[in-house]
Short mmCIF file of C-alpha atoms and ligand atoms in Angstrom, two decimals:
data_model
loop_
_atom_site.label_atom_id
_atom_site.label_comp_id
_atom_site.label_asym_id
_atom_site.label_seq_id
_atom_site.Cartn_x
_atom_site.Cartn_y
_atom_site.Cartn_z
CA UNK U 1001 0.00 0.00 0.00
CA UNK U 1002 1.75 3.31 -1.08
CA UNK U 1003 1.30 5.98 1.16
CA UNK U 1004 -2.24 8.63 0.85
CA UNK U 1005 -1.22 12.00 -0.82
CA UNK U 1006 -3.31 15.48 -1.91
CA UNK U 1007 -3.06 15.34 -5.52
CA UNK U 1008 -4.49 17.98 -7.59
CA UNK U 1009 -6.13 17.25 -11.09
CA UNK U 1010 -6.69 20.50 -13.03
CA UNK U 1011 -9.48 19.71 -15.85
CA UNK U 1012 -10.09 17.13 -13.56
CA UNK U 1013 -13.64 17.09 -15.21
CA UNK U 1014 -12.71 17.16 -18.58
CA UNK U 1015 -11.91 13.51 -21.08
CA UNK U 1016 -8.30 12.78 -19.89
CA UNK U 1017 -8.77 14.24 -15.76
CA UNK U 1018 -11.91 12.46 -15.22
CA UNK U 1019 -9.96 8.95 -16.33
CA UNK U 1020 -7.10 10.40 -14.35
CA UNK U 1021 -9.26 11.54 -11.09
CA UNK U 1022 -10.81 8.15 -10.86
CA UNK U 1023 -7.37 6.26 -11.19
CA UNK U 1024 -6.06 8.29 -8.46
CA UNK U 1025 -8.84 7.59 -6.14
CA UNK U 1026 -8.86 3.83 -6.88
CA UNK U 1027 -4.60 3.87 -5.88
CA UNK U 1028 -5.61 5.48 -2.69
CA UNK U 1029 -5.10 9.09 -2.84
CA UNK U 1030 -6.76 12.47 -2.05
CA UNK U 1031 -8.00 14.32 -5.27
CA UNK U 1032 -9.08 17.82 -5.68
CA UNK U 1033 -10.48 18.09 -8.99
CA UNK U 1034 -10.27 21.65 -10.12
CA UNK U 1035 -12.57 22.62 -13.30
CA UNK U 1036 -14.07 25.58 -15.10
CA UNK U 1037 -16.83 23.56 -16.98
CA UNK U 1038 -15.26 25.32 -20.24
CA UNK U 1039 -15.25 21.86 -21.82
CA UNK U 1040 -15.68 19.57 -19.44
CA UNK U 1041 -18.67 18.47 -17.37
CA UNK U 1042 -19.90 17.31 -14.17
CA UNK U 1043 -21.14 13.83 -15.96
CA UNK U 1044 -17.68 12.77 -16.27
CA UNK U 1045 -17.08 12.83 -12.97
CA UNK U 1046 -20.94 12.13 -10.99
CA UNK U 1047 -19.71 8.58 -10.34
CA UNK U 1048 -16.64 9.94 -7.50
CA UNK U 1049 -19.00 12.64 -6.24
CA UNK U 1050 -20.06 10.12 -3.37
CA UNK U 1051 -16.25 9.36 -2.52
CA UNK U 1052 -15.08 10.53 0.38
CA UNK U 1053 -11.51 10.84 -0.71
CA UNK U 1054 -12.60 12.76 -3.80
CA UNK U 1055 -13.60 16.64 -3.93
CA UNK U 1056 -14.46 19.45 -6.56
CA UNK U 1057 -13.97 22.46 -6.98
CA UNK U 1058 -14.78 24.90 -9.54
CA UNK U 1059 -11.81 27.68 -10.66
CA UNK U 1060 -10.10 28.77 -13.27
CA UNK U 1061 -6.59 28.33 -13.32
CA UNK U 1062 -5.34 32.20 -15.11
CA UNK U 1063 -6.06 32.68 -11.49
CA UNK U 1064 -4.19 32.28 -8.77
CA UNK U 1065 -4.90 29.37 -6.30
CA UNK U 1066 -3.86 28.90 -2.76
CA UNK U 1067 -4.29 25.25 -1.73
CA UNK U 1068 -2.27 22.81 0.53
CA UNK U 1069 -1.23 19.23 -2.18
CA UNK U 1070 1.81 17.06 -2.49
CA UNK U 1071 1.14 16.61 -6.18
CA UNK U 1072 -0.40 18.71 -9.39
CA UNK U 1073 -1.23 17.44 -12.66
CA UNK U 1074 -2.23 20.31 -14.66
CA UNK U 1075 -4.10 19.24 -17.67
CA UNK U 1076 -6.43 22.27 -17.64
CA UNK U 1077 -7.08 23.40 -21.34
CA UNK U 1078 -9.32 22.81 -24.27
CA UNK U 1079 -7.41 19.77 -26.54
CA UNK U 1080 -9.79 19.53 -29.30
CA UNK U 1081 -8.88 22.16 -32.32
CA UNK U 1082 -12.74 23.52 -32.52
CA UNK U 1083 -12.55 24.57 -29.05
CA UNK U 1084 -9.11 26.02 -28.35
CA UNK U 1085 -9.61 27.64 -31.62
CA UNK U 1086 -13.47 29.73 -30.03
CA UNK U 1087 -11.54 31.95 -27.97
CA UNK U 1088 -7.75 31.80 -28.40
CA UNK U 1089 -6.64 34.73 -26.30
CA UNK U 1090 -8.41 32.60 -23.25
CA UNK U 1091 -6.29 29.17 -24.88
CA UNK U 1092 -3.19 31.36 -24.47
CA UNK U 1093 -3.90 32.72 -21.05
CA UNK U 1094 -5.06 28.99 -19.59
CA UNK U 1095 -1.83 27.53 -21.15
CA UNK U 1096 0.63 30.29 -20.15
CA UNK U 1097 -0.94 32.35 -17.07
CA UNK U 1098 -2.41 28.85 -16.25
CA UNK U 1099 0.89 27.19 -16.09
CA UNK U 1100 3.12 30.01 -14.04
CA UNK U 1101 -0.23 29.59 -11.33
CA UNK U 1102 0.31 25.85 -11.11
CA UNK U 1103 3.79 26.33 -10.89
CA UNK U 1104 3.63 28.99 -8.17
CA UNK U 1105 1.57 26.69 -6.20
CA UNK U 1106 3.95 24.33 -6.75
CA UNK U 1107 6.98 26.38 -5.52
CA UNK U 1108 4.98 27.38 -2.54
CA UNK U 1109 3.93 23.99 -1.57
CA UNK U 1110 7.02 22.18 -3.17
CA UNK U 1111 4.93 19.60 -4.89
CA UNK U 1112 6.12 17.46 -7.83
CA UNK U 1113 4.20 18.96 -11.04
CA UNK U 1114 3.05 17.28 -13.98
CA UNK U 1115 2.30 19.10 -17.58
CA UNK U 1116 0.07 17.80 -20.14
CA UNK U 1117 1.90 18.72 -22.97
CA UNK U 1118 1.21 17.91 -26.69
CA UNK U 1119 2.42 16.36 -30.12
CA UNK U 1120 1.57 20.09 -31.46
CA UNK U 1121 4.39 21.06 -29.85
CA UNK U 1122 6.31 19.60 -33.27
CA UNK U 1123 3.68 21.40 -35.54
CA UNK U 1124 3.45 20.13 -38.86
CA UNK U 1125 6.64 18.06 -38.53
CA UNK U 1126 9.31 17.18 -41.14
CA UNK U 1127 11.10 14.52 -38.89
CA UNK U 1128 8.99 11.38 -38.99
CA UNK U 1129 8.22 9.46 -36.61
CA UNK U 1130 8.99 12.35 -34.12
CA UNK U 1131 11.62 11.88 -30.99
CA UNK U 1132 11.57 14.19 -27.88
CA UNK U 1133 14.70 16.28 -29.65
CA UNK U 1134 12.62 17.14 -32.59
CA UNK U 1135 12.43 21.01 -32.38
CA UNK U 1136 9.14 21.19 -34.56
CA UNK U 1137 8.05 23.16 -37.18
CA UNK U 1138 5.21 25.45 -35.83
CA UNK U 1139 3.45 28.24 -37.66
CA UNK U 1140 3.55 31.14 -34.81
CA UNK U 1141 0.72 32.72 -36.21
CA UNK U 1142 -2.09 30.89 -37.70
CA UNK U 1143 -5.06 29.62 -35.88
CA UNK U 1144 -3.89 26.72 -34.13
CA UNK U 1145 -0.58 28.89 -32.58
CA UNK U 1146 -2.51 30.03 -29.54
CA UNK U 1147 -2.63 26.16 -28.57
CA UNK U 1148 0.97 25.45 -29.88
CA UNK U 1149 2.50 27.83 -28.94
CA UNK U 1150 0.73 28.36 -25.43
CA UNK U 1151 2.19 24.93 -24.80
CA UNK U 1152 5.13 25.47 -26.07
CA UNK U 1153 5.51 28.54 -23.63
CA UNK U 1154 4.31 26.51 -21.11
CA UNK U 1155 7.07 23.58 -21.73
CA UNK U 1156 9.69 26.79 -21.11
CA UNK U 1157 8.35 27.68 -17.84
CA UNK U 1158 8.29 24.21 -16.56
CA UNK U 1159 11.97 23.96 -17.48
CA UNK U 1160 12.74 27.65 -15.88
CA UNK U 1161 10.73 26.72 -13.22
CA UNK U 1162 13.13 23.55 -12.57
CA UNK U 1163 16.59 25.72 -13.60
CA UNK U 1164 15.80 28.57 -11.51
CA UNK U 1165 13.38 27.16 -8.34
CA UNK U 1166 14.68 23.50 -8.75
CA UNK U 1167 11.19 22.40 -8.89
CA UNK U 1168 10.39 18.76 -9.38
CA UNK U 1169 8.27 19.10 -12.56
CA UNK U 1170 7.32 16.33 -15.75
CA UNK U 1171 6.32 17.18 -18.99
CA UNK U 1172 4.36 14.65 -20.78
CA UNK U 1173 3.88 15.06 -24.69
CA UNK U 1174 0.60 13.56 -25.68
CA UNK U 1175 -0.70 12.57 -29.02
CA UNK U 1176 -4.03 11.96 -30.05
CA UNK U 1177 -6.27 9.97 -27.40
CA UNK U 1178 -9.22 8.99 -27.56
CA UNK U 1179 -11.92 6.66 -25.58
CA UNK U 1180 -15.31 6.93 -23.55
CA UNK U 1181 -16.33 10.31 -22.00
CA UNK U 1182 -15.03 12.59 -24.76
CA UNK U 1183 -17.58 15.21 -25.76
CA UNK U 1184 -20.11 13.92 -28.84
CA UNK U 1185 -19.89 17.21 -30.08
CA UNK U 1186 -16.22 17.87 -29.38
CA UNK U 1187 -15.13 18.17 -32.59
CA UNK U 1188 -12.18 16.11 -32.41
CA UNK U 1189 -12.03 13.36 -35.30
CA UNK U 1190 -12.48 9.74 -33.34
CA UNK U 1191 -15.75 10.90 -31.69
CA UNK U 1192 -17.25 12.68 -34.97
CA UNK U 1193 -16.68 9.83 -36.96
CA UNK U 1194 -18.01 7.44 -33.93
CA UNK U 1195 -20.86 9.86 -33.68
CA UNK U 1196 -21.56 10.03 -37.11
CA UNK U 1197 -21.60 6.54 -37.94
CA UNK U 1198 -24.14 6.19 -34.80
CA UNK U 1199 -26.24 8.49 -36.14
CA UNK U 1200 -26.35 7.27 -40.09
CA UNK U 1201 -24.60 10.84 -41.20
CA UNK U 1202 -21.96 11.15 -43.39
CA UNK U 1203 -18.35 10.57 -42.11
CA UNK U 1204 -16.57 14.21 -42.42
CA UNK U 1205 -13.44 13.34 -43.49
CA UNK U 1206 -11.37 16.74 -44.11
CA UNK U 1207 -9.01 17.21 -47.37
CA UNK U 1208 -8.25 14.02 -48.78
CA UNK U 1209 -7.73 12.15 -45.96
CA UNK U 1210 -4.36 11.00 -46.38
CA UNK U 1211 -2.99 13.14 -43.40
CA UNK U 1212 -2.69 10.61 -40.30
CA UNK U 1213 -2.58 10.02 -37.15
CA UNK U 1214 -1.11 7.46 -34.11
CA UNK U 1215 -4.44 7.08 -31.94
CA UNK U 1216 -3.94 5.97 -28.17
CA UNK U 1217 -6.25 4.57 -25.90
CA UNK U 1218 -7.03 6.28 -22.74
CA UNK U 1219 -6.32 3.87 -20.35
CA UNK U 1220 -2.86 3.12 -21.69
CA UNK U 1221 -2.14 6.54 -21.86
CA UNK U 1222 -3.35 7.05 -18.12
CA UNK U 1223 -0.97 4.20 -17.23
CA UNK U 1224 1.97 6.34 -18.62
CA UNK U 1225 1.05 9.55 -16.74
CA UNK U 1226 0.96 7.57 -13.69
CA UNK U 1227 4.45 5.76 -14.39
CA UNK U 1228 6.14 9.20 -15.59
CA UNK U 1229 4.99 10.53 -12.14
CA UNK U 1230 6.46 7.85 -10.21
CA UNK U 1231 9.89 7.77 -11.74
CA UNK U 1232 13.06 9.52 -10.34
CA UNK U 1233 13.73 12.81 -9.97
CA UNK U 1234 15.70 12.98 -13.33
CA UNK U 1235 13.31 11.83 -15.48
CA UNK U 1236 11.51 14.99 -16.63
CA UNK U 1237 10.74 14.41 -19.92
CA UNK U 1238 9.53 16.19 -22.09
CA UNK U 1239 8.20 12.49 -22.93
CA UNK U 1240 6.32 11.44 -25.88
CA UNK U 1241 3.26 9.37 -25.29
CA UNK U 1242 1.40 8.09 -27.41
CA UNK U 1243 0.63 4.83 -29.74
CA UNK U 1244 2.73 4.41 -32.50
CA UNK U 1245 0.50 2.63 -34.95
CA UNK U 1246 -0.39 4.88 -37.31
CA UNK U 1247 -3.23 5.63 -39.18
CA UNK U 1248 -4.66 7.98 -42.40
CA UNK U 1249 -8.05 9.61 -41.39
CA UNK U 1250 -9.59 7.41 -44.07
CA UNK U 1251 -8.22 4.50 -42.41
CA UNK U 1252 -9.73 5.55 -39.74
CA UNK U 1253 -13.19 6.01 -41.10
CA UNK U 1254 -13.51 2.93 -43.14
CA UNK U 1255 -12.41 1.27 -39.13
CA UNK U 1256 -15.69 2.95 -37.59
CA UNK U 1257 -17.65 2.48 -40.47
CA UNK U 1258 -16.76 -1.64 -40.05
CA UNK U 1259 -16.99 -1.80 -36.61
CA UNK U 1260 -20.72 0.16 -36.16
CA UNK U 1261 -21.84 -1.88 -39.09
CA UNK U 1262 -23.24 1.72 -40.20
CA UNK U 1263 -24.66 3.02 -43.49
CA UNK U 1264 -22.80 6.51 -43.67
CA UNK U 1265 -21.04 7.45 -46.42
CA UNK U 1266 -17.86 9.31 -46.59
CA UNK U 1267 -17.82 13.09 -47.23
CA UNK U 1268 -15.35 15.51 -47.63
CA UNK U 1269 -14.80 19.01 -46.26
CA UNK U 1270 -11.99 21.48 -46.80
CA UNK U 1271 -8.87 20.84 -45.22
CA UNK U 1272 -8.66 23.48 -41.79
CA UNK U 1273 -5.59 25.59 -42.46
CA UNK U 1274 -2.40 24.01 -40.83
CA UNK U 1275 -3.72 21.02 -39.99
CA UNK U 1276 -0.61 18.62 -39.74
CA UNK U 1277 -0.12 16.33 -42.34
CA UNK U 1278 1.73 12.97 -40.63
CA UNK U 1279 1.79 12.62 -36.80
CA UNK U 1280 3.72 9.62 -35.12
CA UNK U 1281 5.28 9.30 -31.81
CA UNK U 1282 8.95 7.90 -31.66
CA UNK U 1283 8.28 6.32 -27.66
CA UNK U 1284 11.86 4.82 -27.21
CA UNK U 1285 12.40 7.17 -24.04
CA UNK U 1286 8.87 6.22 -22.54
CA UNK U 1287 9.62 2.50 -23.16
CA UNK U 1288 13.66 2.68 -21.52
CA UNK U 1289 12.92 4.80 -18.80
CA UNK U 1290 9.56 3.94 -17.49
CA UNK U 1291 9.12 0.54 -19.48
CA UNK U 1292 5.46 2.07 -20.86
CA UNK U 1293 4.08 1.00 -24.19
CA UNK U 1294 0.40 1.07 -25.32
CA UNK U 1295 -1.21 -2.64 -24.86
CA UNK U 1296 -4.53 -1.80 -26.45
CA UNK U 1297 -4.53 -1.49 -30.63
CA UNK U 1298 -6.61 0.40 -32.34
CA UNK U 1299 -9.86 -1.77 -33.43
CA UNK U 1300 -10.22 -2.85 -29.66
CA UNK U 1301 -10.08 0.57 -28.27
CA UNK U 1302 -12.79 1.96 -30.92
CA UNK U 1303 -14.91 -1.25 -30.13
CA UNK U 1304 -14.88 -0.05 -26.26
CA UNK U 1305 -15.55 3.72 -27.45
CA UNK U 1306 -18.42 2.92 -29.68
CA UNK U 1307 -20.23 1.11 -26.93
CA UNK U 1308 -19.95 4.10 -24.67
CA UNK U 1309 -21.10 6.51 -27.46
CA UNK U 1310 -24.06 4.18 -28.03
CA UNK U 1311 -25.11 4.36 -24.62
CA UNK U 1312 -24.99 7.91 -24.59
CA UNK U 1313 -26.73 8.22 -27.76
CA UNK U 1314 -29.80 5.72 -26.62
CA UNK U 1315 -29.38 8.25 -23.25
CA UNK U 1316 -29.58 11.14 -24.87
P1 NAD Z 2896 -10.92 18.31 -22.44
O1 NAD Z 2896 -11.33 19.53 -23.20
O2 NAD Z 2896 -11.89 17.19 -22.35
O3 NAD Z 2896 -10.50 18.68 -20.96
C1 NAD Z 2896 -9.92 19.90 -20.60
C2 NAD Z 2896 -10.52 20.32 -19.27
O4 NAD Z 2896 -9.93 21.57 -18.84
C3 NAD Z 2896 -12.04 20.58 -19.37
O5 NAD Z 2896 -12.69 19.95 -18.30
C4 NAD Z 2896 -12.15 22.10 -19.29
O6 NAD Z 2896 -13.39 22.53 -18.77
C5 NAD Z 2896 -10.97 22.44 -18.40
N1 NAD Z 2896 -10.47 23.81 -18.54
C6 NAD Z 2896 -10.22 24.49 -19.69
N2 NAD Z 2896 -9.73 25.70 -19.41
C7 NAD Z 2896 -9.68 25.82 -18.06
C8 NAD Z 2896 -9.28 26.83 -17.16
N3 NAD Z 2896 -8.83 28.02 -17.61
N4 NAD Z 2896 -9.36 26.59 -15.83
C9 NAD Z 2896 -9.83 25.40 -15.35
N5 NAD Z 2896 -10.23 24.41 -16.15
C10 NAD Z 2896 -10.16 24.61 -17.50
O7 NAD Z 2896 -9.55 17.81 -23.09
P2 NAD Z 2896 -8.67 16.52 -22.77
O8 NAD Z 2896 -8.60 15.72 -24.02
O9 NAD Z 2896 -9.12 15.88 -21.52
O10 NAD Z 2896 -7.23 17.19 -22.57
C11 NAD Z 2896 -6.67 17.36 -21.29
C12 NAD Z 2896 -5.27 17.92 -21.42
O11 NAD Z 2896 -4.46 17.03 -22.20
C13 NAD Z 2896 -5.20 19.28 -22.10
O12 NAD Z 2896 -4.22 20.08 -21.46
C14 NAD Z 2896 -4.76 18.95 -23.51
O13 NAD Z 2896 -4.05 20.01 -24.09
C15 NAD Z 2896 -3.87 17.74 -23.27
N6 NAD Z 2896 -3.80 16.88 -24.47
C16 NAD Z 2896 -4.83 16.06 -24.80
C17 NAD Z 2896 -4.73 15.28 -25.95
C18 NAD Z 2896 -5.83 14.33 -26.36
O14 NAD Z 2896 -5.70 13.71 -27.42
N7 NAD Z 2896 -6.87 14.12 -25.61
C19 NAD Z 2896 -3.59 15.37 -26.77
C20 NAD Z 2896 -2.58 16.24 -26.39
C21 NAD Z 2896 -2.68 16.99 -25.24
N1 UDP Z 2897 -10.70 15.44 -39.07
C1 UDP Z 2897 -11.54 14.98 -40.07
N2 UDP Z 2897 -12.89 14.99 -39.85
C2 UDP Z 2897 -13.43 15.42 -38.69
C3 UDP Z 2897 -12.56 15.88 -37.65
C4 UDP Z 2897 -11.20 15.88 -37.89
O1 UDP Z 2897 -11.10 14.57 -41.15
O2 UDP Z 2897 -14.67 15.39 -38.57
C5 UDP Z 2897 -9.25 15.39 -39.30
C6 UDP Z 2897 -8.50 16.68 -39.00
O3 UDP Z 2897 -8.49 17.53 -40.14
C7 UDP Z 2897 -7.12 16.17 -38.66
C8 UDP Z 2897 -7.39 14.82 -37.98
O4 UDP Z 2897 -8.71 14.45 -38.39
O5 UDP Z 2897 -6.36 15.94 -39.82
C9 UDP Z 2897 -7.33 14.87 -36.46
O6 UDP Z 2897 -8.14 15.94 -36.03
P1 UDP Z 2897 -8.43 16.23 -34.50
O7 UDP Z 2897 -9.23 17.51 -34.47
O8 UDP Z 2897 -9.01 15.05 -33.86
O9 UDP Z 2897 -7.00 16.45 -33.84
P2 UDP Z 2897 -5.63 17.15 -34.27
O10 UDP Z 2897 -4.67 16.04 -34.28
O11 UDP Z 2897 -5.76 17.79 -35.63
O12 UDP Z 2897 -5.39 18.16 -33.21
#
């Protein structure tokens, strides 16, 4: 039995916090979950409301927070392109006034801090598959910069943070994940096409669909997070995680399509601008220094995502 600790979740009640909140809770530990309800919701997280270990609380981190924890994990910010993209000066401000909050109350309360990073940090990439050292190649100021490049701002406090305060800090580069509780409407290209097909609508597959993507199941990517935490001191990252098997978006269609057994047919829709072409994570560091790969492939993590969006959808 490890020992009990205060561990705060920021977007505790969003896709990836409300997997994360209930993992911590099941290993024993104290969780605040801290939301703003920007994309998240208080369905993800309904089933911990009655546990006495778990507690919510409703902020927003470009403001400052005085609280007592041993741990952070601040994953507080819209991921999904059509949402980041509604009101970019707020994306900027959660990812870079967000992050020098969280890392002031880490300072004060010298807890170990955790960033959700992202596999935007490398833009539209030239190096392929792409390794931690990879500098990207990031347009500063198109549409999907105030995500990019808030993160990317954020990365560089977390490492000034460490230089200057010696904080104990882990940066965690996630690419596209996917799985139950993710928004039906969150724009984001697993749950449209799941949602889609559900519904008999056409699959909106944007440009040609030969641009692709390495999709990772939740859980295995939850696993990661927890093992990055745990490591030694040294190990910082940043750390690609994510599942290497990659996949076109057509690929990826023609797999819901099969798997819901649905009618839809395949439409297209202009491509949005920047929108990376190739996107695969190199996880050699992730598997040598916390002995994490993804167990769950693709097919078997969409099967377990359909049946949640089907019970939603005969819910709703
Ligand atoms: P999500 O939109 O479901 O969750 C984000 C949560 O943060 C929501 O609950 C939202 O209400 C909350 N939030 C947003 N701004 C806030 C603010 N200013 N203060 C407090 N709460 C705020 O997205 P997700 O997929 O769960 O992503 C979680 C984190 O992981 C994000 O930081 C995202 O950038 C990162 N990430 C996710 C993916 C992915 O594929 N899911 C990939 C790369 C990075
Ligand atoms: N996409 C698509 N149809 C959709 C939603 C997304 O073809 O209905 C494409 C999108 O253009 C991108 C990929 O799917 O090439 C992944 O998009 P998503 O928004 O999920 O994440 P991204 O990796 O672009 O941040």
């Amino acid at each position: 039995m490890q020992t009990r600790k205060r561990i705060l979740v920021t977007g505790g009640a969003g896709f990836l916090g409300s997997h994360l909140c209930e993992r911590l809770i099941n290993d024993g530990h104290d969780v605040i979950c801290l939301d703003n309800y920007f994309t998240g919701t208080r369905d993800n997280i309904l089933h911990l409301l009655d546990q006495p270990h778990f507690e919510l609380m409703r902020h927003d981190i470009t403001f400052p927070l005085y609280l007592e924890v041993d741990e952070i994990y601040n994953l507080a910010c819209p991921a999904s392109p059509v949402h980041y993209q509604f009101d970019p000066v707020q994306t900027t401000k959660t990812t870079v006034h967000g992050a020098i909050n969280m890392l002031g109350l880490a300072k004060r309360t010298k807890s170990k801090i955790f960033q959700a990073s992202t596999s935007e940090v490398y833009g539209d990439p030239e190096v392929h598959p792409q390794p931690e050292s990879y500098r990207g190649s990031v347009n500063p100021i198109g549409p999907r910069s105030c995500y990019d490049e808030g993160k990317r701002c954020a990365e560089t406090l977390f490492f000034d943070y460490k230089r200057q305060h010696n904080l104990n800090i882990r940066v965690a580069r996630i690419f596209n994940t996917y799985g139950p509780r993710m928004h039906p409407n969150d724009g984001r290209v697993v749950s449209n096409f799941i949602v889609q097909a559900l519904k008999g609508e056409p699959i909106t597959i944007y440009g040609d669909g030969e641009q692709t993507r390495s999709f990772c199941y939740v859980d295995d990517l939850i696993e990661g997070f927890i093992r990055l935490m745990a490591a030694p001191d040294d190990v910082t990252g940043p750390m690609n995680l994510g599942n290497p098997g990659e996949f076109t978006i057509r690929e990826l269609a023609e797999a819901v399509i099969r798997l819901t057994g649905s009618s839809s047919e395949l439409a297209t829709r202009p491509l949005p601008e920047d929108d990376p072409m190739q996107r695969q994570p190199d996880i050699t560091l992730a598997r040598t220094t916390i002995g994490w790969e993804p167990t769950i492939q693709l097919e078997e993590g969409l099967g377990k995502t359909i049946r949640y969006f089907e019970s939603e959808l005969a819910d709703a």
